[in-house]
Short mmCIF file of C-alpha atoms and ligand atoms in Angstrom, two decimals:
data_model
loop_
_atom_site.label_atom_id
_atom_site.label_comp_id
_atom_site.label_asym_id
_atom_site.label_seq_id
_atom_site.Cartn_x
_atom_site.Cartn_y
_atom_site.Cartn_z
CA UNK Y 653 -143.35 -34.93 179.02
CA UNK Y 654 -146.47 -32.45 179.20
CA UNK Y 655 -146.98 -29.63 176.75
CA UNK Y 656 -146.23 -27.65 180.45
CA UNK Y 657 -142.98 -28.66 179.69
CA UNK Y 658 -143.03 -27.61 176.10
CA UNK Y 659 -144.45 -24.31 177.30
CA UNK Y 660 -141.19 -24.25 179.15
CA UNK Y 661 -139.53 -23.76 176.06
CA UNK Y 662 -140.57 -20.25 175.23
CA UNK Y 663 -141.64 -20.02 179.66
CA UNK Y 664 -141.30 -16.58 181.09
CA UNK Y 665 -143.53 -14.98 178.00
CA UNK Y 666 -146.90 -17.52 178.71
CA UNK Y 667 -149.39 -18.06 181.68
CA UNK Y 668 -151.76 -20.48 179.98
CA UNK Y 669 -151.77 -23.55 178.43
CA UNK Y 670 -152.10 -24.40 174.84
CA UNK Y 671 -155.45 -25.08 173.84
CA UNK Y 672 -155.44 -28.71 173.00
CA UNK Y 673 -156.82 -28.53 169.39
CA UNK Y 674 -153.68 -26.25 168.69
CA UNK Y 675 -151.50 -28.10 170.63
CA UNK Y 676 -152.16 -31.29 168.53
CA UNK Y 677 -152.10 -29.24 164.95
CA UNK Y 678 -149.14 -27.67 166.56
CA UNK Y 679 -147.26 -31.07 167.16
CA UNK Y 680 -144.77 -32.62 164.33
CA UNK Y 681 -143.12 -35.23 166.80
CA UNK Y 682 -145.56 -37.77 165.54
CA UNK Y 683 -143.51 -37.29 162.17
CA UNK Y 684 -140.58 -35.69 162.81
CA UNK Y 685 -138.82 -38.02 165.12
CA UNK Y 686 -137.74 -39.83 162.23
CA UNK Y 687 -135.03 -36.83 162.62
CA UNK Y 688 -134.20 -38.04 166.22
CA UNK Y 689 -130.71 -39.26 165.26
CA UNK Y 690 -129.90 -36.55 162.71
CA UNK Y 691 -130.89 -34.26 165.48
CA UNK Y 692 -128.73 -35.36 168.39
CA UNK Y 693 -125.70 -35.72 166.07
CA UNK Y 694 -126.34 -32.01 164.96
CA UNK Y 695 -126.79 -31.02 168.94
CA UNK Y 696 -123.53 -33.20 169.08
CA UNK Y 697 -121.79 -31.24 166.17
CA UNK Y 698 -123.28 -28.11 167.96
CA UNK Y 699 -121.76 -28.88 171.22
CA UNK Y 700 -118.28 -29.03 169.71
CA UNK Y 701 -118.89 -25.20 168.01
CA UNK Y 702 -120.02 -24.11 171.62
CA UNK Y 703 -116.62 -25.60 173.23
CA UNK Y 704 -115.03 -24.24 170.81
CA UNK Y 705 -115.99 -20.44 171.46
CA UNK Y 706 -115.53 -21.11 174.92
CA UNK Y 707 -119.40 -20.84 175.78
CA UNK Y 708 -119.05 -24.29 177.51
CA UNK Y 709 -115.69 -26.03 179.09
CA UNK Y 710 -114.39 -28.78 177.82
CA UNK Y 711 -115.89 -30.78 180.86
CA UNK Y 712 -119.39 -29.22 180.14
CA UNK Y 713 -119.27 -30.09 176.46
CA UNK Y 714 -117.87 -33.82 177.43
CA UNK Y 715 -120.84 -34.40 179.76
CA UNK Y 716 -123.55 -33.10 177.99
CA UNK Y 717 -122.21 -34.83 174.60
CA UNK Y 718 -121.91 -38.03 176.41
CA UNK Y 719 -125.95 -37.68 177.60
CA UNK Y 720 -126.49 -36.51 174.22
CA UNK Y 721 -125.15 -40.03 173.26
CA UNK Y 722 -126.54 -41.86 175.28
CA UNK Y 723 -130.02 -40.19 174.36
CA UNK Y 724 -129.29 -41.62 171.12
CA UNK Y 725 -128.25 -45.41 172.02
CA UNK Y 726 -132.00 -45.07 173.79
CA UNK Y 727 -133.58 -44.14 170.88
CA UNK Y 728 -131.90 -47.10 168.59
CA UNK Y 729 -132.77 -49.84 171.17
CA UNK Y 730 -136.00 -48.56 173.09
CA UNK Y 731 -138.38 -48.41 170.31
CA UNK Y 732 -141.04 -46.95 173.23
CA UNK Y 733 -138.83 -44.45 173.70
CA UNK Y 734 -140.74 -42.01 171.76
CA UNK Y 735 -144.37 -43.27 172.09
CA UNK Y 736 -145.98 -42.49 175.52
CA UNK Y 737 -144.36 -38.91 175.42
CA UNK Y 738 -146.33 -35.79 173.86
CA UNK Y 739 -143.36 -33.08 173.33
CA UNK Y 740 -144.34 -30.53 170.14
CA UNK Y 741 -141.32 -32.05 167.94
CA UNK Y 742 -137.77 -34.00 167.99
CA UNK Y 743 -135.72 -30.70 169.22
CA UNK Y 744 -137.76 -30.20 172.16
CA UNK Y 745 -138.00 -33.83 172.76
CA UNK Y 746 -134.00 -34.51 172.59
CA UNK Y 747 -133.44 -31.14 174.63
CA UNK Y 748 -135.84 -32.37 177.32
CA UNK Y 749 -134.33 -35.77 177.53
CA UNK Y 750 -131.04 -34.07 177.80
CA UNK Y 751 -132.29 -31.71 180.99
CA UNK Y 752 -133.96 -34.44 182.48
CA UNK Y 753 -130.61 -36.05 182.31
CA UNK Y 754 -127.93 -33.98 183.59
CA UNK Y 755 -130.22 -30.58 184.76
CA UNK Y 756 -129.22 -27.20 184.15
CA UNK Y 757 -126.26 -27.71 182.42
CA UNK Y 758 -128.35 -29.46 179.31
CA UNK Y 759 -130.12 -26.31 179.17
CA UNK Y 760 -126.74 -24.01 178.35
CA UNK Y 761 -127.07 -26.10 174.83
CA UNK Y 762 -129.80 -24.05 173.23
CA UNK Y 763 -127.10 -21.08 173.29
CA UNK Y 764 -126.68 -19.71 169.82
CA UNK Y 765 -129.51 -21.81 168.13
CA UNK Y 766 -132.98 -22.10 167.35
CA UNK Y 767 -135.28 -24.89 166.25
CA UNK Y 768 -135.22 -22.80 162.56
CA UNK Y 769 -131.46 -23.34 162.04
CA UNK Y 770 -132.09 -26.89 163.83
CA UNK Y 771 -134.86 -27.97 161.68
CA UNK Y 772 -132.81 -26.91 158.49
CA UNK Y 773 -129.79 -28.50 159.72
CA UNK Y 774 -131.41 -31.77 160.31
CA UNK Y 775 -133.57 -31.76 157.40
CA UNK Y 776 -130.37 -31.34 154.92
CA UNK Y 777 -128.13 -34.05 157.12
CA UNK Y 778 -131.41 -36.77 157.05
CA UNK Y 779 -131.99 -35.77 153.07
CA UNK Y 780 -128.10 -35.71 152.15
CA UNK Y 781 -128.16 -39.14 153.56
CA UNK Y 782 -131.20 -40.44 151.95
CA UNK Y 783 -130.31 -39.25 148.76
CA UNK Y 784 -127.61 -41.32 148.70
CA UNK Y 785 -129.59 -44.11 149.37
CA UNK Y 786 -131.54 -43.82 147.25
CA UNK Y 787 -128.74 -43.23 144.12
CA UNK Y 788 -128.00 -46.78 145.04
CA UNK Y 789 -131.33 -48.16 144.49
CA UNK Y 790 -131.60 -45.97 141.08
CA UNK Y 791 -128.77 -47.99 140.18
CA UNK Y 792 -130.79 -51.12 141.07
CA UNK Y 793 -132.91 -50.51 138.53
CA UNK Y 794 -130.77 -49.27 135.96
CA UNK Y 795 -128.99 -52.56 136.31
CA UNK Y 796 -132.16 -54.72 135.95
CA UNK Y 797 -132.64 -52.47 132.73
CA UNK Y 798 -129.56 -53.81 131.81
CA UNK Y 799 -129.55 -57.30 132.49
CA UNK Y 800 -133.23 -57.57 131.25
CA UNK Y 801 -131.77 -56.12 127.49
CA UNK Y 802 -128.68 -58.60 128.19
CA UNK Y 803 -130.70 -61.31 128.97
CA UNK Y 804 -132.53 -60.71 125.48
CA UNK Y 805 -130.23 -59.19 123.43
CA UNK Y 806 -131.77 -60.65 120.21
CA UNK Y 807 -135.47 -59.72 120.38
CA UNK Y 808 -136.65 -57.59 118.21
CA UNK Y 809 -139.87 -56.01 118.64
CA UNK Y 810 -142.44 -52.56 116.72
CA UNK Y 811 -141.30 -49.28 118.11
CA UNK Y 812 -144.10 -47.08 118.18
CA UNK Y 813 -145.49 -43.22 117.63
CA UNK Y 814 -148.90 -42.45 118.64
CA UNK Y 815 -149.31 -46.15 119.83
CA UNK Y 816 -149.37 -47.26 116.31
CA UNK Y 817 -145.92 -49.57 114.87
CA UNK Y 818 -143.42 -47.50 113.29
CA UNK Y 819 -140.20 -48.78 112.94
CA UNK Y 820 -138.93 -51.93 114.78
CA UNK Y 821 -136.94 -51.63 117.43
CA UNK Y 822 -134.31 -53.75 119.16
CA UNK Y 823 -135.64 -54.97 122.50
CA UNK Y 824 -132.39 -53.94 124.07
CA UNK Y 825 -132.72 -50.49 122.98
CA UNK Y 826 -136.50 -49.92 124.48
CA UNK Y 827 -134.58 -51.01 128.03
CA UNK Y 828 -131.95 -48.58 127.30
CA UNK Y 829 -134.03 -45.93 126.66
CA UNK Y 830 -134.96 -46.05 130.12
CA UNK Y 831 -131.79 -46.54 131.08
CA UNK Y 832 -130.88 -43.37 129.60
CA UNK Y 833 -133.92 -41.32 131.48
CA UNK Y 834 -132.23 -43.23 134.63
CA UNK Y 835 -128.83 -42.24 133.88
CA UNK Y 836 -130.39 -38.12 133.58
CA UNK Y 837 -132.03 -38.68 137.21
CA UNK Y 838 -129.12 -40.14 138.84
CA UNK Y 839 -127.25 -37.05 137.90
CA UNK Y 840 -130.20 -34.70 138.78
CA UNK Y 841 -129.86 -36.32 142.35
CA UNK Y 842 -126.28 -35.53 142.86
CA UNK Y 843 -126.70 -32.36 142.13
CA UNK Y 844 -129.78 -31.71 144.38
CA UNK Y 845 -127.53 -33.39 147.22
CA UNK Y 846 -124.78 -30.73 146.23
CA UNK Y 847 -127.13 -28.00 147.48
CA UNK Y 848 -128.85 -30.04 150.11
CA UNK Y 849 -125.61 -30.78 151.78
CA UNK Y 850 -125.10 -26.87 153.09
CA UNK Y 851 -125.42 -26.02 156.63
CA UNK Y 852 -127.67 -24.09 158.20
CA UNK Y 853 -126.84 -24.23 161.98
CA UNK Y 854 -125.50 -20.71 163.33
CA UNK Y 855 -128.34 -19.10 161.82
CA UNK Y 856 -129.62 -19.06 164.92
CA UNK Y 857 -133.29 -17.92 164.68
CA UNK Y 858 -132.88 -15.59 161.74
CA UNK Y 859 -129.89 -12.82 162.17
CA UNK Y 860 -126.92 -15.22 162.86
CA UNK Y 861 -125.33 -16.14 166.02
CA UNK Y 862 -123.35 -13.42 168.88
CA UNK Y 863 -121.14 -16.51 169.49
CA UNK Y 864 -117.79 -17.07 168.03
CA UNK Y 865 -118.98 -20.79 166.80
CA UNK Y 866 -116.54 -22.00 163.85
CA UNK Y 867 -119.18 -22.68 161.72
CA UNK Y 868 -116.76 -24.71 159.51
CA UNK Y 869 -115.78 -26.30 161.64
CA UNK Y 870 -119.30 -27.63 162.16
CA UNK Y 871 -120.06 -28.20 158.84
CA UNK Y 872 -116.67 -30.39 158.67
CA UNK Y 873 -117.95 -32.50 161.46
CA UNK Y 874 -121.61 -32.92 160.10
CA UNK Y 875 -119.83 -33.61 156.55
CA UNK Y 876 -121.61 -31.07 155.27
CA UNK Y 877 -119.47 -29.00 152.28
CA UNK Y 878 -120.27 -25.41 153.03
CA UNK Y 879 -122.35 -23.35 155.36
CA UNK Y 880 -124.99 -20.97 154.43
CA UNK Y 881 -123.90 -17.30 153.62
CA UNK Y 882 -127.32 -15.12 154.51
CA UNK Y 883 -128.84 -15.97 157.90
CA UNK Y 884 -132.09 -15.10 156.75
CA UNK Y 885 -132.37 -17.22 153.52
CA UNK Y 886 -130.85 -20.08 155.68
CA UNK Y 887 -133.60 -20.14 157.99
CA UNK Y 888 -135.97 -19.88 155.23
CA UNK Y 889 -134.90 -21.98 152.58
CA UNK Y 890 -136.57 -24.93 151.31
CA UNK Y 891 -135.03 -24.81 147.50
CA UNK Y 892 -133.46 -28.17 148.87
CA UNK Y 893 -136.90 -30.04 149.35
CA UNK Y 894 -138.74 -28.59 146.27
CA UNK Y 895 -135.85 -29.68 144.07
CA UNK Y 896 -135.68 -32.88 145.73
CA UNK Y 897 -139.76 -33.45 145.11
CA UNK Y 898 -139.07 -31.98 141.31
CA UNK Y 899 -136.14 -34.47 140.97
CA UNK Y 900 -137.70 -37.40 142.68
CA UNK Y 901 -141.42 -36.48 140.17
CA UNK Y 902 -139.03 -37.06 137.46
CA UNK Y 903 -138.34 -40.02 138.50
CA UNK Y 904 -141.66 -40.96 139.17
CA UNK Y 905 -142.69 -39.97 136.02
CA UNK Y 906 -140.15 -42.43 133.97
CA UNK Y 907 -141.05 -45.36 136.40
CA UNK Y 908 -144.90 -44.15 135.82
CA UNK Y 909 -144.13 -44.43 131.71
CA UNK Y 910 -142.43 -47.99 131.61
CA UNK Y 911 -144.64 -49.10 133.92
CA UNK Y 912 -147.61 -48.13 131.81
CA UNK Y 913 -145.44 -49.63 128.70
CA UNK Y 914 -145.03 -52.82 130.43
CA UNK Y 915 -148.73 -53.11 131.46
CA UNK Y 916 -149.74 -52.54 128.13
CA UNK Y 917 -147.33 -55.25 126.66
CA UNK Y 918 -148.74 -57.50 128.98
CA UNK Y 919 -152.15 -57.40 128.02
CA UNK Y 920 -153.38 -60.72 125.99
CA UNK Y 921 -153.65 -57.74 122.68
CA UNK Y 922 -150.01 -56.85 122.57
CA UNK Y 923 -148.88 -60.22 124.23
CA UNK Y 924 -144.99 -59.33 124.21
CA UNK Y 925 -144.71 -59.82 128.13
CA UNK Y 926 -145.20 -62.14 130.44
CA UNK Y 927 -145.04 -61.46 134.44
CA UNK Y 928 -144.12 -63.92 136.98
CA UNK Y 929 -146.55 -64.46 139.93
CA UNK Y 930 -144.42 -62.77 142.58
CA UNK Y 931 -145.10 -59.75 141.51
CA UNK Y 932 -148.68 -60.07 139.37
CA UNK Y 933 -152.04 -60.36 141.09
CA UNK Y 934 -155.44 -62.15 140.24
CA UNK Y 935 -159.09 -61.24 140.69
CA UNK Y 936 -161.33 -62.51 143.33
CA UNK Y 937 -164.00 -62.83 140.47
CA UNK Y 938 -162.64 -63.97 137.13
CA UNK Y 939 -160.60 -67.15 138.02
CA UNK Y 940 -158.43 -66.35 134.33
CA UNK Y 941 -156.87 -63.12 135.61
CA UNK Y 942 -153.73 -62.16 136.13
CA UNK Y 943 -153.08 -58.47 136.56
CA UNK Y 944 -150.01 -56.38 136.80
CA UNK Y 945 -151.04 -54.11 140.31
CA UNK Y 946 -147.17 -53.63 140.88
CA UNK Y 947 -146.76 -51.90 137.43
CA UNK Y 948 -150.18 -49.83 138.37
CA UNK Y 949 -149.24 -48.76 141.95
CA UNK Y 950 -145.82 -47.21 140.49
CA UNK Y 951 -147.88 -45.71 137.95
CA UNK Y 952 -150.16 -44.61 140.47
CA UNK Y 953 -147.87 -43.56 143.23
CA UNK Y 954 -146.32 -40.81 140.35
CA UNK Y 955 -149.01 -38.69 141.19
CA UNK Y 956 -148.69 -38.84 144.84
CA UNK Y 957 -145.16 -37.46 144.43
CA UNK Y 958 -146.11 -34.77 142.21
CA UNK Y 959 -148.78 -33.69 144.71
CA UNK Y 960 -146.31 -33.44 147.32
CA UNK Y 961 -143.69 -31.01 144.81
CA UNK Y 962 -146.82 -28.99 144.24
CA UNK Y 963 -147.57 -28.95 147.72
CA UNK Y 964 -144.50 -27.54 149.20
CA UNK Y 965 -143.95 -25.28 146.38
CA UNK Y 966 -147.77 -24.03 147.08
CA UNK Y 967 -146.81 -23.97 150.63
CA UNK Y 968 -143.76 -21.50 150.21
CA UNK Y 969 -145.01 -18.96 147.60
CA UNK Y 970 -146.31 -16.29 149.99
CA UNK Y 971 -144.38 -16.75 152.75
CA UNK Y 972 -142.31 -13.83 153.99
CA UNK Y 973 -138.69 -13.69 155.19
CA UNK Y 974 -137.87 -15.48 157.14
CA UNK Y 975 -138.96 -18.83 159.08
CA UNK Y 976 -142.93 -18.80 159.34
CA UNK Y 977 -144.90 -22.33 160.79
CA UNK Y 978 -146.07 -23.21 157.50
CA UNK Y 979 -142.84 -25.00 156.55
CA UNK Y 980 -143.45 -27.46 159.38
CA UNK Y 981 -145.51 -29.09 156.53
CA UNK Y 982 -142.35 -29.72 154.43
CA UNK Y 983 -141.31 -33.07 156.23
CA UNK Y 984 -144.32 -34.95 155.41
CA UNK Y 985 -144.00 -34.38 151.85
CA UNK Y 986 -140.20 -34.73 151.93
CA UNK Y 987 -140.51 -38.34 154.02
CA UNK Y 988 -143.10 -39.88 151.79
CA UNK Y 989 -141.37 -38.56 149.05
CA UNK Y 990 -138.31 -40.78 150.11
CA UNK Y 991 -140.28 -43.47 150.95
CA UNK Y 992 -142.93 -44.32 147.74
CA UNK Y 993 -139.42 -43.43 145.58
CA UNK Y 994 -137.92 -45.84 147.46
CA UNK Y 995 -140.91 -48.64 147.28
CA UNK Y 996 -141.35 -47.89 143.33
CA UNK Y 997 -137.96 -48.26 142.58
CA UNK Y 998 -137.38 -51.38 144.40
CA UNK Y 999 -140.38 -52.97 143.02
CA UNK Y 1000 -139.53 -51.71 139.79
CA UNK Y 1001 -136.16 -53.62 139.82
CA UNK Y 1002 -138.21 -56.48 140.79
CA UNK Y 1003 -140.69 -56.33 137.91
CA UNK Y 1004 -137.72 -55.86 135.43
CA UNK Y 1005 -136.36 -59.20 136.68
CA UNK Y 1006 -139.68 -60.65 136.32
CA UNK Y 1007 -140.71 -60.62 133.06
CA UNK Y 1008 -140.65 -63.33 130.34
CA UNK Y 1009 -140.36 -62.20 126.78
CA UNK Y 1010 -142.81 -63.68 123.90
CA UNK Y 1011 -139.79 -63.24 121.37
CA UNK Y 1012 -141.57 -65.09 119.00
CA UNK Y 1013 -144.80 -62.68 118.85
CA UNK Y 1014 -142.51 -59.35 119.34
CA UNK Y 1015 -140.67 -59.84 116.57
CA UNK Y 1016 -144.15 -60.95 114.06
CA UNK Y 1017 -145.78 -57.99 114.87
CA UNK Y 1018 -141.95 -56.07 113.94
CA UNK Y 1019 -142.49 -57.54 110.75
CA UNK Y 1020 -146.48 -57.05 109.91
CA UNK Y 1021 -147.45 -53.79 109.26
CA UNK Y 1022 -145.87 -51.92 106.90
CA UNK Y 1023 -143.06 -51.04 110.00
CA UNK Y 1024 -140.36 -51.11 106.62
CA UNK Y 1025 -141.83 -48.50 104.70
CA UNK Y 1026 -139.84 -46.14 105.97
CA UNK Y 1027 -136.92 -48.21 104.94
CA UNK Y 1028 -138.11 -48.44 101.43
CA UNK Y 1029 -138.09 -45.03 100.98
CA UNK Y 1030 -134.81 -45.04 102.19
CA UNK Y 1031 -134.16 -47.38 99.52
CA UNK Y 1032 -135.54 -44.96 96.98
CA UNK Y 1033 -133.52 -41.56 98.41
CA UNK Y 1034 -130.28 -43.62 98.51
CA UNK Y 1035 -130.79 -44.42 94.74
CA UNK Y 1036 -131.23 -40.55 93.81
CA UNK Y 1037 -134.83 -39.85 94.14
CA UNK Y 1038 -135.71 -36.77 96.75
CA UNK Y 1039 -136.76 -37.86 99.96
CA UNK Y 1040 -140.18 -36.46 99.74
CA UNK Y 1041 -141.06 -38.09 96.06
CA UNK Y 1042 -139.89 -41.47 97.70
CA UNK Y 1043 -142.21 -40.79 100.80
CA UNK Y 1044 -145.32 -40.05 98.31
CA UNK Y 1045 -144.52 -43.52 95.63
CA UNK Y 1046 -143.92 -45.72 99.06
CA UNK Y 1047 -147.02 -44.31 100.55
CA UNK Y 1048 -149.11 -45.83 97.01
CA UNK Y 1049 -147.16 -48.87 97.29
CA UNK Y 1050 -148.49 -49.45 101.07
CA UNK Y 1051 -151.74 -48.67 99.87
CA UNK Y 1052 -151.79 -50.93 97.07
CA UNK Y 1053 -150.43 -53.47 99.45
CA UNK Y 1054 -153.36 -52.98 101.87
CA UNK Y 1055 -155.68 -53.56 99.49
CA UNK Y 1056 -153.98 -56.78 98.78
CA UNK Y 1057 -153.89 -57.76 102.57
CA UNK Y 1058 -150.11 -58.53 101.59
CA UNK Y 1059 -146.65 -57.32 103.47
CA UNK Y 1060 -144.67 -55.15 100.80
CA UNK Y 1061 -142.42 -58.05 100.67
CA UNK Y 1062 -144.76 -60.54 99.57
CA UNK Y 1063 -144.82 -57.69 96.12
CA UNK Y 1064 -143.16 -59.03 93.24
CA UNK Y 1065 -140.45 -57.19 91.66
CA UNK Y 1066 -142.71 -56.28 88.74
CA UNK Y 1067 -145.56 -55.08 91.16
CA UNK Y 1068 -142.43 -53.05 92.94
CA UNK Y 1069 -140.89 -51.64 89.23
CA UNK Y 1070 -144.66 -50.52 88.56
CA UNK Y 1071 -144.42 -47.52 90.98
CA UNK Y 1072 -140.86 -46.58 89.95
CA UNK Y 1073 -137.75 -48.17 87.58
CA UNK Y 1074 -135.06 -47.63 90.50
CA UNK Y 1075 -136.45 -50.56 92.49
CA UNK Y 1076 -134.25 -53.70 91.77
CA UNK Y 1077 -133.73 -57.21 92.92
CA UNK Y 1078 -131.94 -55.93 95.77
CA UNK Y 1079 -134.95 -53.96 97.23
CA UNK Y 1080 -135.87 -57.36 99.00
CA UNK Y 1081 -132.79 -57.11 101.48
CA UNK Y 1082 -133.66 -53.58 102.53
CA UNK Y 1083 -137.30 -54.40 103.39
CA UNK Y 1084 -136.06 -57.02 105.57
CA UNK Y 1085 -136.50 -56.75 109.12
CA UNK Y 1086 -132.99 -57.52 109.68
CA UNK Y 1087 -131.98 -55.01 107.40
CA UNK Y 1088 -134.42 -52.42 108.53
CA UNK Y 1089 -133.01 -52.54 111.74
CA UNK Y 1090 -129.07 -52.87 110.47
CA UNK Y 1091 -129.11 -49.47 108.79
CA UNK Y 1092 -129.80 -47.18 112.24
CA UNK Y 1093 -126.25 -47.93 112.76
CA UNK Y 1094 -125.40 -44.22 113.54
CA UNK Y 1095 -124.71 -42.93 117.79
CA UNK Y 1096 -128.06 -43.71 119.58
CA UNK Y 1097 -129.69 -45.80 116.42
CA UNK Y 1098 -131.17 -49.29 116.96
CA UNK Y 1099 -129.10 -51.41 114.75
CA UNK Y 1100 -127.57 -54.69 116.60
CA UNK Y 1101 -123.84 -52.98 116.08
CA UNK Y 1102 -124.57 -49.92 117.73
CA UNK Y 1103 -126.67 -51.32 120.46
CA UNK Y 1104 -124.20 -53.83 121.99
CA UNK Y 1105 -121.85 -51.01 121.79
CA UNK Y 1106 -124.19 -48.90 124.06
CA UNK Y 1107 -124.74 -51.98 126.35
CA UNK Y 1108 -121.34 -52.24 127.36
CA UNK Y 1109 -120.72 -48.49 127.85
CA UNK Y 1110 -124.01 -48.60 129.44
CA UNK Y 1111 -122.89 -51.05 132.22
CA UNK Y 1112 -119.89 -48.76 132.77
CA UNK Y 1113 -121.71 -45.34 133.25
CA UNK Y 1114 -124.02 -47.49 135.41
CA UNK Y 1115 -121.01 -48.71 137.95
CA UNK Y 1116 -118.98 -45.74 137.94
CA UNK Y 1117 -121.86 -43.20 138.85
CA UNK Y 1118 -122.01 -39.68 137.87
CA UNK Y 1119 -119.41 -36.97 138.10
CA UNK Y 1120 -121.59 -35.44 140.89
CA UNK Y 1121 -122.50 -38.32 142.99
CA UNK Y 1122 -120.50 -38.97 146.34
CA UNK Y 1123 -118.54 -42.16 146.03
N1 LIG N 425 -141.20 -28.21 164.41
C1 LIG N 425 -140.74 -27.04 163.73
C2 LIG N 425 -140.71 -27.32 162.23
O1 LIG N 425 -140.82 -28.42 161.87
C3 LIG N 425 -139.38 -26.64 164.19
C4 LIG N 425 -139.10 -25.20 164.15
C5 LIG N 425 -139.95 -24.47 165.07
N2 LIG N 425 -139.59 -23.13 165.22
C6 LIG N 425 -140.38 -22.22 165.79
N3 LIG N 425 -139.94 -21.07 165.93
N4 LIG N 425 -141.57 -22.54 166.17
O2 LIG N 425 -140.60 -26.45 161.42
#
């Protein structure tokens, strides 16, 4: 096919051809025929909606739905189908298959649509679809979350605030903690998809369709849940892919931050992690190397996503009612979107099950440090004194144990009674690290207790999904 025939599209109004420069920006089939079976199903769907308001017979409808599928069984087997041809995008492709095929009577489908309700309708049916597909592979890697903190239940390692050690943390509640970021953009998904999944089709180009299509009806047979209630804003719309790219950045942006967390407790200073070879690199210099590239693409690839929510929400700012050629540029963004969301959190899941814990170091630099001062003062509020007086005689303690290169349980109990007379044999217990940890025993705290607890309910949430999410 020629752009001639593509000028056919819009015919009686043009006498010359397209310059070629234009025709070429002007062309999304070399991207958007990744719609090609969304599309025919929707021309399908369409079909049905035109029978049904008597604009075709039944006997029209039946032969151009069985060209329409059999348009579609050449796409899935003929992977040339699509390559030597040079139509301007997948709706004038499919329609000029279909005319090629069975003549005039595939050109009575275009009645009561437009490639803007088309586009939209196809968009939403490919997204809806890859949404779900991609909840599933969230729930990959919420599950190698899980079985990594499973798998390690025990190890303990510093929890940190500005990079320096805090308060130790269970290992198991540093996975969860991305489990729980997970768990937030699972349910962020579903409820994009809720929006996504609205139909478009019987907008025609912008005021609605003259034809007595049952637009439910439609919608019913595309699965979609509702159709769209203002031609206009239907046409126009692209809400569904910005809050796609906004909840696909966040996303991005938690795989970006435990990706950066496990690079940096994989470096020889930290020395926590160690990563298998499947998924580590080395240098072609320095023969020692091993680095953790699949950790630093995710990390990278973040930004790529957020360029393409800032992109289509630059592209749609000025743009008046209602369908302009700008949004063309919303399927690139919205494809590679899918697809480096898809790659990260694959690779992600991969990682998770690939790395090998240095228990043994995590839980020495837990305990070096000072990371139980905070539990000391603790110890001091619990036996009457105010919080903030506690805070001040723990902070001289530390210092005095600095100076003494000593842990402020290597302090004697004398040392300890110096700086005030409530401390008492039993101080020792609280600065211990198991003790440290024990007392964060309340909802979302990091002692052992109330971390298995969140395990188990965390392997539930994980298999039963969100409230939003379709089953
Ligand atoms: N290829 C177009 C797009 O991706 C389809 C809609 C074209 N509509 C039009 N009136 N030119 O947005």
């Amino acid at each position: 096919m020629s752009d001639k025939l593509n000028r056919n599209l819009w015919g009686g109004r043009f006498k010359g051809e397209a310059d070629p420069g234009f025709a070429e920006l002007n062309r999304s089939f070399g991207f958007d025929r990744r719609l090609f079976e969304v599309d025919v199903r929707a021309s399908i769907a369409h079909c049905d909606g035109l029978a049904g308001a008597s604009v075709l017979t039944t006997d029209e409808a039946e032969k151009i739905k069985s060209a329409l599928a059999s348009i579609l069984e050449h796409g899935r087997v003929n992977a040339g189908y699509f390559d030597e041809l040079s139509a301007e995008d997948v709706h004038s492709f499919v329609e000029a298959r279909l005319i090629e095929m069975i003549g005039d009577l595939g050109r009575k489908l275009h009645t009561g649509r437009s490639r803007n309700d088309q586009v939209a309708t196809d968009l939403r049916l490919w997204l809806s679809e890859e949404i779900d597909r991609l909840a599933l592979a969230l729930r990959r890697t919420q599950q190698a979350v899980l079985d990594l903190a499973e798998a390690n239940a025990d190890a303990v390692m510093p929890g940190y605030t500005h990079l320096q050690r805090a308060q130790p943390v269970l290992f198991a509640h540093w996975c969860l903690a991305y489990f729980e970021m997970l768990a937030r953009d699972r349910e962020r998904l579903a409820e994009v998809r809720a929006r996504v999944n609205v139909l478009p089709l019987g907008a025609a180009a912008l005021a609605g369709t003259s034809y007595p299509i049952d637009r439910d009806a439609v919608a019913r047979s595309l699965g979609f849940a509702a159709v769209s209630r203002n031609s206009l804003d239907a046409v126009s719309d692209r809400d569904f892919c910005v809050e796609f790219a906004g909840a696909a950045s966040l996303i991005m942006l938690h795989l970006s931050r435990l990706a950066e967390d496990v690079i940096l407790y994989s470096t020889t200073e930290f020395g926590f992690f160690e990563l298998s070879d499947a998924i580590a690199t080395g240098s072609s210099l320095m023969p020692q190397k091993k680095n953790p590239d699949s950790m630093e693409l995710v990390r990278g690839k973040a930004g790529r996503v957020f360029g393409h929510l800032t992109a289509l929400l630059a592209m749609m700012k000025g743009l008046p009612l209602a369908y302009n050629k700008d949004m063309q540029e919303d399927k690139e963004a919205v494809f590679d979107t899918v697809d480096t969301l898809r790659a990260c959190l694959d690779v992600t899941a991969t990682v998770l099950a690939n790395i090998h814990l240095n228990e043994t170091r995590m839980r020495a630099a837990a305990a070096q440090g000072y990371l139980n001062a905070t539990e000391l003062a603790d110890y001091l509020a619990r036996k009457g004194m105010p919080f903030r007086a506690a805070h001040e005689t723990v902070g001289r303690i530390v210092m005095q144990a600095i100076e003494r290169n000593v842990e402020l349980n290597d302090l004697s109990l004398d040392d300890l009674k110096s700086f005030s007379p409530l401390i008492e044999q039993d101080v020792f217990r609280s600065l211990s690290l198991e003790q440290t940890l024990a007392t964060k025993s309340q909802t979302g705290g990091t002692a052992p207790e109330s971390v298995a607890d969140e395990l188990i309910s965390a392997r539930t949430r994980c298999n039963t999904g969100s409230q939003f999410e379709v089953p």
